[in-house]
PDB file of C-alpha atoms and ligand atoms in Angstrom:
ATOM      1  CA  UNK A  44       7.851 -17.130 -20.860  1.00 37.00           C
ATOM      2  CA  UNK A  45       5.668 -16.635 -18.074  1.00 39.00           C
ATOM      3  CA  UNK A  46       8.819 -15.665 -15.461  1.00 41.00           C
ATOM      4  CA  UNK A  47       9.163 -12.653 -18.475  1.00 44.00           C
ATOM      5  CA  UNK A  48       6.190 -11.866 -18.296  1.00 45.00           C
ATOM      6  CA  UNK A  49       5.719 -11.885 -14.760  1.00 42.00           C
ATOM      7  CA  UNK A  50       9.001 -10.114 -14.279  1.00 45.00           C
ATOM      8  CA  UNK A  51       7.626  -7.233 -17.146  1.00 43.00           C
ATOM      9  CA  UNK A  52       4.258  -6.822 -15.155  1.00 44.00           C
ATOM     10  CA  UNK A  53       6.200  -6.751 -11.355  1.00 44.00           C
ATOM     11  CA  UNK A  54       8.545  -3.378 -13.582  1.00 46.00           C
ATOM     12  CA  UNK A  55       5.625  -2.214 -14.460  1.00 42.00           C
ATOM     13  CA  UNK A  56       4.111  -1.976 -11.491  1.00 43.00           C
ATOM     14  CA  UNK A  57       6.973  -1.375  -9.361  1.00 45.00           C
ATOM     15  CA  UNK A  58       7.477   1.933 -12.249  1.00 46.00           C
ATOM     16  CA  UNK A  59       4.105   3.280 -11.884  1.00 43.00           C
ATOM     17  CA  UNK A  60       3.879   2.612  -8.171  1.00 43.00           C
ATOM     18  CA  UNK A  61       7.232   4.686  -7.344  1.00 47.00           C
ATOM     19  CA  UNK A  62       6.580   7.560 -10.028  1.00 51.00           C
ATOM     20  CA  UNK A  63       2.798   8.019  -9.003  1.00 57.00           C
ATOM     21  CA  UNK A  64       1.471   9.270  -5.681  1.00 57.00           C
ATOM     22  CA  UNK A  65      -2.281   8.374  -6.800  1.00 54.00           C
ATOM     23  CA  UNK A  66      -1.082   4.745  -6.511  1.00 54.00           C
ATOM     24  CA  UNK A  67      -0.076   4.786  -3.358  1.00 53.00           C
ATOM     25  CA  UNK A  68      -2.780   2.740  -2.132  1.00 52.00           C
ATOM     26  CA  UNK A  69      -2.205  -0.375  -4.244  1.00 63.00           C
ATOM     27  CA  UNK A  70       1.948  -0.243  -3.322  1.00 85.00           C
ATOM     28  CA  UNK A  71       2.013  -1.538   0.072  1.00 85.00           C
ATOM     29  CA  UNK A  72       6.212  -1.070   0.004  1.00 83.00           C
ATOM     30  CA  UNK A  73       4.726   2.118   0.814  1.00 85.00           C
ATOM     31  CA  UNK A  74       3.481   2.062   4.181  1.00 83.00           C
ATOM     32  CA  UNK A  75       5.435  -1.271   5.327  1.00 88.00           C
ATOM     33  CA  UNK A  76       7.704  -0.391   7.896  1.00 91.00           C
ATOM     34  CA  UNK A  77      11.444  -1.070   7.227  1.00 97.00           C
ATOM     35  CA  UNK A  78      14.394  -0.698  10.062  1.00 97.00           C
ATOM     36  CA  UNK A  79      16.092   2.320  10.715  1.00 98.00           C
ATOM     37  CA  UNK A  80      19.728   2.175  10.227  1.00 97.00           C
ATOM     38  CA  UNK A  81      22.706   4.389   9.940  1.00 97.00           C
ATOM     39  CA  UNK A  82      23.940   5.188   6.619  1.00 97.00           C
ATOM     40  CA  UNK A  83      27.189   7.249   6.935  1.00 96.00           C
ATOM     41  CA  UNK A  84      28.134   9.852   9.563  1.00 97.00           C
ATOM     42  CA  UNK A  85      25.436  11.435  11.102  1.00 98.00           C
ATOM     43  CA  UNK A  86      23.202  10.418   8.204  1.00 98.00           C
ATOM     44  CA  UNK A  87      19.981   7.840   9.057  1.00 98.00           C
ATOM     45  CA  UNK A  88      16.987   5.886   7.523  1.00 98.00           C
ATOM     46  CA  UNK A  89      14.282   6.369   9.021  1.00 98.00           C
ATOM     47  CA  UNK A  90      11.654   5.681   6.104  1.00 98.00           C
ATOM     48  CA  UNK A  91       9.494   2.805   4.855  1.00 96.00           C
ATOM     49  CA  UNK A  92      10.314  -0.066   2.322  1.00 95.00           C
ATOM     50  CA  UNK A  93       9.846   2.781  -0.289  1.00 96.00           C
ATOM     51  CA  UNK A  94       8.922   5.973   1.188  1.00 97.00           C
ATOM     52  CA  UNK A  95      12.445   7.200   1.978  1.00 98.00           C
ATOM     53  CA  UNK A  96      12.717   9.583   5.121  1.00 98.00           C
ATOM     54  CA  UNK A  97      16.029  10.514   6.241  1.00 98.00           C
ATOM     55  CA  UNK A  98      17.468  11.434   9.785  1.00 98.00           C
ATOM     56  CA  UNK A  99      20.672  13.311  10.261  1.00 98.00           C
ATOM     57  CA  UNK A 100      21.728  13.710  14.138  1.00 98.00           C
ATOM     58  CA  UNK A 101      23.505  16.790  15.420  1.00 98.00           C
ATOM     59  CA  UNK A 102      24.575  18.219  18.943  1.00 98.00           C
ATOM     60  CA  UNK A 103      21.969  20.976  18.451  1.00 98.00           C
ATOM     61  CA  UNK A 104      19.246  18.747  17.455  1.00 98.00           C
ATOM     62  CA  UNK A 105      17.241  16.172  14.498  1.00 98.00           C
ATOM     63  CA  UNK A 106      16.936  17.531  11.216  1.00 98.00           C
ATOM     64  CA  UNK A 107      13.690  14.900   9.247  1.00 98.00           C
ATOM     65  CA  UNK A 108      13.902  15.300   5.431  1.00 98.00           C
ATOM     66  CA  UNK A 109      10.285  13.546   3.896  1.00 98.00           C
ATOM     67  CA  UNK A 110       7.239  13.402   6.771  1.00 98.00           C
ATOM     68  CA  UNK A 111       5.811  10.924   4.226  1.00 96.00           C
ATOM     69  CA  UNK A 112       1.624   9.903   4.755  1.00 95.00           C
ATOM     70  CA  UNK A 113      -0.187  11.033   7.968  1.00 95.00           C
ATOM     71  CA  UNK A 114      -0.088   7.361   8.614  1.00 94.00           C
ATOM     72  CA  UNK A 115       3.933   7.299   7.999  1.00 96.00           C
ATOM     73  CA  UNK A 116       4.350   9.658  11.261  1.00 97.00           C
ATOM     74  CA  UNK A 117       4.011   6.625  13.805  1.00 97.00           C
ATOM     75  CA  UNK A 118       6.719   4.502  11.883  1.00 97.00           C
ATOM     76  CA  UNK A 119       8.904   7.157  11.332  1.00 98.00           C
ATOM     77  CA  UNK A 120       8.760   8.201  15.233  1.00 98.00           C
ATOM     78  CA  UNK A 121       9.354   4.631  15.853  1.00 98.00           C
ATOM     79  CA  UNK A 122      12.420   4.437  13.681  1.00 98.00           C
ATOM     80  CA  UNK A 123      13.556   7.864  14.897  1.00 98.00           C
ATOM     81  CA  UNK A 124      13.216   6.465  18.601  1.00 98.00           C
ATOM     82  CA  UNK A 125      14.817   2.386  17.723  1.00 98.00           C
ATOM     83  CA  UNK A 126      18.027   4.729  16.677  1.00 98.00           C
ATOM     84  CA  UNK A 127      18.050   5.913  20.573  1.00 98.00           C
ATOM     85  CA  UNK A 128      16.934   9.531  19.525  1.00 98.00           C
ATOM     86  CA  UNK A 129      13.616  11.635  20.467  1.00 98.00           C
ATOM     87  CA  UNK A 130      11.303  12.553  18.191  1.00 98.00           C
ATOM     88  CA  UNK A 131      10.360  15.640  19.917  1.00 98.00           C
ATOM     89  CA  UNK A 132      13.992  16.965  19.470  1.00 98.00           C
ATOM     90  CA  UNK A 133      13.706  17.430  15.206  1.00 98.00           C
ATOM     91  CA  UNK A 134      14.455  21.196  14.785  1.00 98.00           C
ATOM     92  CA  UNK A 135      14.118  21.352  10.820  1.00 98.00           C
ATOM     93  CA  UNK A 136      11.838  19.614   8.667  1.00 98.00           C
ATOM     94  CA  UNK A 137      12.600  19.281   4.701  1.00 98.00           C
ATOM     95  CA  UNK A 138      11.115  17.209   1.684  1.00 98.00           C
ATOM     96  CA  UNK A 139      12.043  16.113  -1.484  1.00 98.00           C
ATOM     97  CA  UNK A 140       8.735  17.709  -3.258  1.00 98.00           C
ATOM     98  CA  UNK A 141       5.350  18.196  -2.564  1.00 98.00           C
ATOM     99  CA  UNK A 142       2.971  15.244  -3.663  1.00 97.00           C
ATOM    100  CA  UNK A 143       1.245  13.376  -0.433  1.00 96.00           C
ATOM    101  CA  UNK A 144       3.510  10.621  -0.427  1.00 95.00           C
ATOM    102  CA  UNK A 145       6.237  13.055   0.766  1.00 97.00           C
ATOM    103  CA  UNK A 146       4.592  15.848   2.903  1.00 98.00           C
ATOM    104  CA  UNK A 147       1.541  14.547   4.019  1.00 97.00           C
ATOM    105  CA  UNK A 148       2.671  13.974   7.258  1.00 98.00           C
ATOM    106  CA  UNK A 149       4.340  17.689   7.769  1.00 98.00           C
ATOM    107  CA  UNK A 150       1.021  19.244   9.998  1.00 98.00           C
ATOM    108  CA  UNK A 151       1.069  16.692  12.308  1.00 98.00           C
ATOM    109  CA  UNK A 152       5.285  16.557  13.099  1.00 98.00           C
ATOM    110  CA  UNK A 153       5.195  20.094  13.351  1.00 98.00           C
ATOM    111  CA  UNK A 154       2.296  20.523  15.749  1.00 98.00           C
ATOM    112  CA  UNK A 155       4.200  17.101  17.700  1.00 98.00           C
ATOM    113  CA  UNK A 156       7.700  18.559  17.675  1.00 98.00           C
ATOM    114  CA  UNK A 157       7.533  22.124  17.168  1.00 98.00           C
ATOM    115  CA  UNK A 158      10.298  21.609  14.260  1.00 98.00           C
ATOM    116  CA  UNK A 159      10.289  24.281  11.849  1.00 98.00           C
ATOM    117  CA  UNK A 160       9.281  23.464   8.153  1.00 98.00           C
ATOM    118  CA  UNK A 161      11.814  24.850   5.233  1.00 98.00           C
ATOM    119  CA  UNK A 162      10.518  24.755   1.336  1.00 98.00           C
ATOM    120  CA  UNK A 163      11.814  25.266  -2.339  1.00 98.00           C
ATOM    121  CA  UNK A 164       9.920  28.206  -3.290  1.00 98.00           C
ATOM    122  CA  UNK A 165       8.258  26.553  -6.286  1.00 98.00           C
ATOM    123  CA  UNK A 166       6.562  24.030  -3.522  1.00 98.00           C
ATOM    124  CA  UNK A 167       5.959  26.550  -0.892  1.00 98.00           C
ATOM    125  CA  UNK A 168       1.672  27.256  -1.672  1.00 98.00           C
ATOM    126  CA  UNK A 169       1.133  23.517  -2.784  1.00 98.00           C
ATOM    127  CA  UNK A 170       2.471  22.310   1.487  1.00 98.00           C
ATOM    128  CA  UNK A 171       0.460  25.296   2.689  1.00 98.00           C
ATOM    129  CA  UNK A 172      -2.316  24.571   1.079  1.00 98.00           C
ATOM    130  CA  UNK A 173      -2.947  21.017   1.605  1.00 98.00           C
ATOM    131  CA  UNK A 174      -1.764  20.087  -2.183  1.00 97.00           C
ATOM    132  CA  UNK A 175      -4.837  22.398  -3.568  1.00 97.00           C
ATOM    133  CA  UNK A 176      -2.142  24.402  -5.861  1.00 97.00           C
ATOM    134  CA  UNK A 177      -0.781  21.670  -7.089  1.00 97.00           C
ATOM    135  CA  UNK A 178      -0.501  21.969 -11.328  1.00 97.00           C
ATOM    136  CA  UNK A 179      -1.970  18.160 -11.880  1.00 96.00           C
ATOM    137  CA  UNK A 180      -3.809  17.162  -9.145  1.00 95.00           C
ATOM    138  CA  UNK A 181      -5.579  20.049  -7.834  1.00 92.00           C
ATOM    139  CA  UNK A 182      -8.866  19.126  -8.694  1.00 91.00           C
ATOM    140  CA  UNK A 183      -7.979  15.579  -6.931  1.00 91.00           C
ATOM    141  CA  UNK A 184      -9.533  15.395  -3.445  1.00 90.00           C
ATOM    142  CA  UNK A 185      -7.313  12.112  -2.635  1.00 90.00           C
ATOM    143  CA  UNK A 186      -4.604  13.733  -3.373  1.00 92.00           C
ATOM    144  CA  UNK A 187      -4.901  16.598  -0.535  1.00 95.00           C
ATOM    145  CA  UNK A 188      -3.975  16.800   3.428  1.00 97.00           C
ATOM    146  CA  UNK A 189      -3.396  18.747   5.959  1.00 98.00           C
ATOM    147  CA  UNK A 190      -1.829  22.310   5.398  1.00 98.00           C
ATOM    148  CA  UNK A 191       1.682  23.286   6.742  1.00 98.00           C
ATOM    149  CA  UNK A 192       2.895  26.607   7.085  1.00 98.00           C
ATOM    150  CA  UNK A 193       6.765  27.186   5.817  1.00 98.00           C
ATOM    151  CA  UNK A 194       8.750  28.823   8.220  1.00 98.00           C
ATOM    152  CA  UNK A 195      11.443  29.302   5.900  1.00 98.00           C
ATOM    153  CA  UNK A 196      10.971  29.376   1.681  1.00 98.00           C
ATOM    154  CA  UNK A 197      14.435  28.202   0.141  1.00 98.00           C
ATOM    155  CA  UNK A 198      15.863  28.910  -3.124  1.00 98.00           C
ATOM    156  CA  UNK A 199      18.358  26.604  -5.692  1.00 98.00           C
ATOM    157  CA  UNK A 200      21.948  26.642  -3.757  1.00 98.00           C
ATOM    158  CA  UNK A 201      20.246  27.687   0.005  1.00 98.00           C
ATOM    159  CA  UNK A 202      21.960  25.823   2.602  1.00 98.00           C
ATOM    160  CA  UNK A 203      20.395  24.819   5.924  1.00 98.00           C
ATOM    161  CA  UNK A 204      22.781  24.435   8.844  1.00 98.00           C
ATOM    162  CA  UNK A 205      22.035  22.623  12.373  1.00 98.00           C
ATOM    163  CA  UNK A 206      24.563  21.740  14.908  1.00 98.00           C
ATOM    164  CA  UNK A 207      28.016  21.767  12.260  1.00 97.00           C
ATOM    165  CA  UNK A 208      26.000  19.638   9.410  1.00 98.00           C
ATOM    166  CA  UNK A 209      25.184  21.565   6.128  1.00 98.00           C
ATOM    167  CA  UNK A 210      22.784  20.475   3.547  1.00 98.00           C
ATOM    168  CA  UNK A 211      22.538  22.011   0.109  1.00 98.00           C
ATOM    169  CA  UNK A 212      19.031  22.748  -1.477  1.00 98.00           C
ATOM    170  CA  UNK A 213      19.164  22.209  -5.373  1.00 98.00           C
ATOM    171  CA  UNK A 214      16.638  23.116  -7.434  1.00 98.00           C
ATOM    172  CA  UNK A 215      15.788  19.889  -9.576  1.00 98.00           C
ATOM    173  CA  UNK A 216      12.135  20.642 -10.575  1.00 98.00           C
ATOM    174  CA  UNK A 217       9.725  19.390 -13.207  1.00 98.00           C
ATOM    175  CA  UNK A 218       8.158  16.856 -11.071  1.00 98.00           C
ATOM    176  CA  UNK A 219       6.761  19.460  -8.452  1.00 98.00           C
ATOM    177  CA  UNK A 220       7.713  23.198  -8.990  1.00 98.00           C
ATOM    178  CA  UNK A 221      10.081  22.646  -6.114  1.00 98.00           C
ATOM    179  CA  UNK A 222      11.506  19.045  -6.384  1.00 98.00           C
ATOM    180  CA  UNK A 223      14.686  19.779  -4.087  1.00 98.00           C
ATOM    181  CA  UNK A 224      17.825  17.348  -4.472  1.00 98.00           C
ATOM    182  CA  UNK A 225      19.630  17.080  -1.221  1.00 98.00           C
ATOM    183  CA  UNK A 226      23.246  17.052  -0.725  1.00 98.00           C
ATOM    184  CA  UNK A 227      25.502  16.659   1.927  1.00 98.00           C
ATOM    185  CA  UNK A 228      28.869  15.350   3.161  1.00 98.00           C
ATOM    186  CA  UNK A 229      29.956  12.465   5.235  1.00 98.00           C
ATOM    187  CA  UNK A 230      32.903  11.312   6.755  1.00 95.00           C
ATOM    188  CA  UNK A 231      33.154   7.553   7.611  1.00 93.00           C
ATOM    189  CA  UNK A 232      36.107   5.736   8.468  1.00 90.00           C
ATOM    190  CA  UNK A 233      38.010   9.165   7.488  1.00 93.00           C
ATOM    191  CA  UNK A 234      36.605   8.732   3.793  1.00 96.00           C
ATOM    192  CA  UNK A 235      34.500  12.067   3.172  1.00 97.00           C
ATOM    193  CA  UNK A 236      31.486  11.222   1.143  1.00 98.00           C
ATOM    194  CA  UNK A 237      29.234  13.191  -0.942  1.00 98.00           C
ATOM    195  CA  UNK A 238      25.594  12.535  -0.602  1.00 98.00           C
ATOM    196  CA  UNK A 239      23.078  13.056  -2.785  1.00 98.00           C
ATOM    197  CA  UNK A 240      19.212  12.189  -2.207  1.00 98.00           C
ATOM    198  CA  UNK A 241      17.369  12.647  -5.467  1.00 98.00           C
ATOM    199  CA  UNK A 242      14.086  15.002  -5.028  1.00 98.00           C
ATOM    200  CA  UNK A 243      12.355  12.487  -8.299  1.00 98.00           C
ATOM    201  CA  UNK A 244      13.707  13.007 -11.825  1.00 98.00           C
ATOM    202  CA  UNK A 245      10.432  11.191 -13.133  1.00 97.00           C
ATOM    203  CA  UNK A 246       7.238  12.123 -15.681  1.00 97.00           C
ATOM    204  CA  UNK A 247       4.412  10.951 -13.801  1.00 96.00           C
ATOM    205  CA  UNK A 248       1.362   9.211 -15.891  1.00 95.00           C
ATOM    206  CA  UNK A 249      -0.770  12.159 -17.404  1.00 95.00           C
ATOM    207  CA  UNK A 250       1.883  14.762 -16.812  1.00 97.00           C
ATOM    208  CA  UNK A 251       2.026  17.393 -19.653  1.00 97.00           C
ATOM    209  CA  UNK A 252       4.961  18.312 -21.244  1.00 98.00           C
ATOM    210  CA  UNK A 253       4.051  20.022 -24.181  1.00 97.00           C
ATOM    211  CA  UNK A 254       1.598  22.888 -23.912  1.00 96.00           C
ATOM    212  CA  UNK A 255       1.140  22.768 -19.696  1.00 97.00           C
ATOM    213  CA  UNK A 256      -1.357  25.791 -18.916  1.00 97.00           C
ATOM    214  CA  UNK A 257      -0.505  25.346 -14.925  1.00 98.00           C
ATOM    215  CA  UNK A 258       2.878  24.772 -15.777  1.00 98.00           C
ATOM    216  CA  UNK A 259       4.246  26.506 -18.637  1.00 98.00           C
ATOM    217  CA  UNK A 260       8.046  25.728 -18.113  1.00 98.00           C
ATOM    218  CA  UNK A 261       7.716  22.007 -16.890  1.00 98.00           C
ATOM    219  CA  UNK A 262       9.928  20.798 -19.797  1.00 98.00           C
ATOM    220  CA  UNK A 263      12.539  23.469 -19.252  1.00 98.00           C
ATOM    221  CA  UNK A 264      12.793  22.808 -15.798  1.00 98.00           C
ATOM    222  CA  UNK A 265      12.982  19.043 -15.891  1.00 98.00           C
ATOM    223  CA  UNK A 266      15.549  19.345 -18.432  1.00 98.00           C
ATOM    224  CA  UNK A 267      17.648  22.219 -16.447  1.00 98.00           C
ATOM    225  CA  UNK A 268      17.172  19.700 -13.242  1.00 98.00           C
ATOM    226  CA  UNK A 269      18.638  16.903 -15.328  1.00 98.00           C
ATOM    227  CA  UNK A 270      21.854  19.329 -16.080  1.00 98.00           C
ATOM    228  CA  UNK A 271      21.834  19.866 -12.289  1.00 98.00           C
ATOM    229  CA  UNK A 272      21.463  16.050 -11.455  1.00 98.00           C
ATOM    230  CA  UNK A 273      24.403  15.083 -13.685  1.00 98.00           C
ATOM    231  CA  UNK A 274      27.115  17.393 -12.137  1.00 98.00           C
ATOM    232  CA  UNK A 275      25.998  16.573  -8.969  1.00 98.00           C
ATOM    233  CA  UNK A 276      29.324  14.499  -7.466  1.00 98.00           C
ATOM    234  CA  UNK A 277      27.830  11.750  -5.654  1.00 98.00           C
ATOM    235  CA  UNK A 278      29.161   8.898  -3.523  1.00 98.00           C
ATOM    236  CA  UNK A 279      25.669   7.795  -1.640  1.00 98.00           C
ATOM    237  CA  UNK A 280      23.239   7.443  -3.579  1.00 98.00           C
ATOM    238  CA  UNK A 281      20.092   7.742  -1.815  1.00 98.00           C
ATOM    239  CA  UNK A 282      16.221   9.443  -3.211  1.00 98.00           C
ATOM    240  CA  UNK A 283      12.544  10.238  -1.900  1.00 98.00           C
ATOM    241  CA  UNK A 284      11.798   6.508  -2.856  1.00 97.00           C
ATOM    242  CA  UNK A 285      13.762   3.075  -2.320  1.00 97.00           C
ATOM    243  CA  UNK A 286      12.938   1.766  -5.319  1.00 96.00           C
ATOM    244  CA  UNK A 287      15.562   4.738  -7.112  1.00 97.00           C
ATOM    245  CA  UNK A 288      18.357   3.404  -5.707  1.00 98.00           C
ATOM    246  CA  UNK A 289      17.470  -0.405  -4.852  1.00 98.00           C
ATOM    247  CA  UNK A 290      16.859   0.127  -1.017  1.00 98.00           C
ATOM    248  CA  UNK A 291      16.094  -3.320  -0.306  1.00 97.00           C
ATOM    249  CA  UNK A 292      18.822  -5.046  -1.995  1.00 98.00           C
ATOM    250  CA  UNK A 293      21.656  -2.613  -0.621  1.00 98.00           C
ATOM    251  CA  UNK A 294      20.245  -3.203   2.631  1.00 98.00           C
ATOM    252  CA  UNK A 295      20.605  -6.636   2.583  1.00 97.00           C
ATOM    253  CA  UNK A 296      24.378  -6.433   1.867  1.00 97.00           C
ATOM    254  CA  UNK A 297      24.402  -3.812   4.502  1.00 96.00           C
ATOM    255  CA  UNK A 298      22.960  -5.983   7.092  1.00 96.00           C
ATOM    256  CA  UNK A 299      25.633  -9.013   6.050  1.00 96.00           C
ATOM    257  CA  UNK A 300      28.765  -6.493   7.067  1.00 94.00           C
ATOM    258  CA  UNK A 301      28.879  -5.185   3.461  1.00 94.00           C
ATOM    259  CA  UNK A 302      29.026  -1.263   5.469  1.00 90.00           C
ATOM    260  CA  UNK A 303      29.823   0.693   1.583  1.00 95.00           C
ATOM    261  CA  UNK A 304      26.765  -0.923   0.065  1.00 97.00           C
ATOM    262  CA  UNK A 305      24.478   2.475  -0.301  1.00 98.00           C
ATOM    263  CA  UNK A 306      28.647   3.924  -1.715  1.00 98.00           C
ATOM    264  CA  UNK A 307      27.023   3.473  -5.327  1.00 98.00           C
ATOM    265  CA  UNK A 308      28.180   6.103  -8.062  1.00 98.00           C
ATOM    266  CA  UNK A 309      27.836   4.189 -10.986  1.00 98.00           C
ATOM    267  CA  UNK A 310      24.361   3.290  -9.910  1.00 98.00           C
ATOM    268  CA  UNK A 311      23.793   7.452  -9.472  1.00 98.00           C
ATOM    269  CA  UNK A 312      24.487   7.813 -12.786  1.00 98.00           C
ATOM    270  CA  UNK A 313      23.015   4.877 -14.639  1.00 98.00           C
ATOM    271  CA  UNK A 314      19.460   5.895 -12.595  1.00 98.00           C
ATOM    272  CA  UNK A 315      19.992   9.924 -13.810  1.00 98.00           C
ATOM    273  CA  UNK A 316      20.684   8.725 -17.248  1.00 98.00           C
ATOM    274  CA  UNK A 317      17.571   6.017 -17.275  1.00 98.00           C
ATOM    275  CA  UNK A 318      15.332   8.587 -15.945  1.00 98.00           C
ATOM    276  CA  UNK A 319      16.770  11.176 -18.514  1.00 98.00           C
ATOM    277  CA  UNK A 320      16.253   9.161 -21.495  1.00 98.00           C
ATOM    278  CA  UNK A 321      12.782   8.337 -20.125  1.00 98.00           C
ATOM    279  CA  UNK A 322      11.940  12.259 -20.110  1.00 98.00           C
ATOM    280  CA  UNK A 323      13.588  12.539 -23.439  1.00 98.00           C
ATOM    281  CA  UNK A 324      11.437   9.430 -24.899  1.00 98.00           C
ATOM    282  CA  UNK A 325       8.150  10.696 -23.201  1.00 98.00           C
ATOM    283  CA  UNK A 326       8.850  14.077 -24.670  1.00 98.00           C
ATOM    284  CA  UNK A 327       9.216  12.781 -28.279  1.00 97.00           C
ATOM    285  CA  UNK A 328       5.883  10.895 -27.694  1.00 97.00           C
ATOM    286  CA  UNK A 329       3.931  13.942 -27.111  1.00 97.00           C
ATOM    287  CA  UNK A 330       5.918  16.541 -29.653  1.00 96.00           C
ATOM    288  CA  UNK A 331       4.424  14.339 -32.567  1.00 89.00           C
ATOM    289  CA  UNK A 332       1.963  16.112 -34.181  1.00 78.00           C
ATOM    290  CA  UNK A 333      -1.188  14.182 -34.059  1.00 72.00           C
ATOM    291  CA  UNK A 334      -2.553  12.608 -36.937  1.00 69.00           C
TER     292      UNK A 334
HETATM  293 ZN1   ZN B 215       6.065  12.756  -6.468  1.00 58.85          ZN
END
């Protein structure tokens, strides 16, 4: 009884922790640091327990997708730099969408490394203003940080080439006006993989669905994004946080020789279709007409 209970509590938290940037102070998954590691390819983490940041190595240079908290940069250089690579040579810097907990940290990488910052369109004022255009938490002060200017503003199918590696930009918003899903392909041991890293298919607490004054076409979008997310062919299944794809626990099996533990496709879809029916479900809850 009290194992259930604890268990409910720890899914509760762990829920509202990953789908809500205003808790990031009470999830300290957040800003533990976690080793850097090769996934497939060219592909690496270089991210916290939960805050994922990605590293993918080419002859012409880094590309960093998520800078993460201002006080991420330091662990991500440090990750960047245990994989044998320099910081200073990351040419292109993306994000999955723009809430603090994934761009926070863009300012200070670009003024380090001179790396040039590329955007979904739909997130492009919110990172160059410091998150003061942000639909829900504009009026929040914690929620703001330093502005970044985009170099380059992307749109849904835009791919971004360095050095012979191409990423896709797909437009999965809803949760940010430019949640971007990230795909690319691998090749390890002469098996080509496709990648996917999830931008966040999640409602966050106080979101509006129905009726959304900043954000008229939230619902369409996060629906249309959930068409996207489910014809997306994925081998690796990787997202924005750890906790969307079990980071931990696949890294464990990683680390004991198990090298296909992030090759999860089943997982891919079982977390879309979760997150889906918990749209669909919060949805419902606020279409009833109250009494
Ligand atoms: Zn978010």
């Amino acid at each position: 009884m009290k194992t259930a209970r604890l268990t409910f509590r720890l899914a509760l938290f762990v829920f509202l922790a990953s789908a809500d940037p205003l808790a990031a102070q009470n999830n300290p998954a957040w800003t533990t640091s976690f080793p850097a590691f090769r996934i497939a390819g060219n592909l690496y983490y270089v991210g916290s327990q939960d805050l994922g940041s990605y590293l993918i190595a080419t002859p012409s240079g880094l590309i960093l997708i998520n800078s993460s908290f201002e006080t991420s940069v330091p662990l991500i250089r440090k990750s960047v730099e245990s994989l044998g690579f320099h910081f200073n040579d990351i040419k292109v810097l993306l994000i999955s969408h723009a809430h603090i907990d994934h761009c926070a940290g863009s300012a200070q990488i670009i003024h380090l490394t001179g790396a040039k910052y590329y955007v979904m369109a739909g997130d492009v004022s919110v990172v160059e203003s410091g998150g003061r255009t942000d639909f829900q938490y504009s009026a929040r002060k914690s929620q703001r940080y330093p502005p970044a200017h985009v170099d380059r503003v992307l749109h849904d199918g835009d791919t971004v080439s360095l050095g012979g590696t191409v990423l896709t930009a797909h437009l999965t918003a809803g949760h940010t006006k430019g949640t971007t899903t990230w795909t690319l392909d691998e090749t390890e041991n002469g098996r080509l993989l496709h990648v996917v890293i999830v931008g966040s298919p999640n409602v966050n607490p106080g979101y509006k669905l129905v009726g959304n004054k900043t954000y008229p076409q939230i619902t369409a979008d996060y629906k249309r994004g959930f068409r996207v997310l489910d014809e997306l062919p994925c081998d690796v299944f990787l997202g924005a946080h750890g906790s969307y794809f079990d980071l931990i626990g696949k890294y464990a099996r990683w680390k004991n020789g198990d090298k296909n533990a992030f090759i999860d496709a089943a997982g891919y879809k079982a977390y879309i279709a979760d997150r889906e029916q918990a749209f669909e479900k919060e949805l419902q809850r606020q279409s009833k007409p109250k009494p």
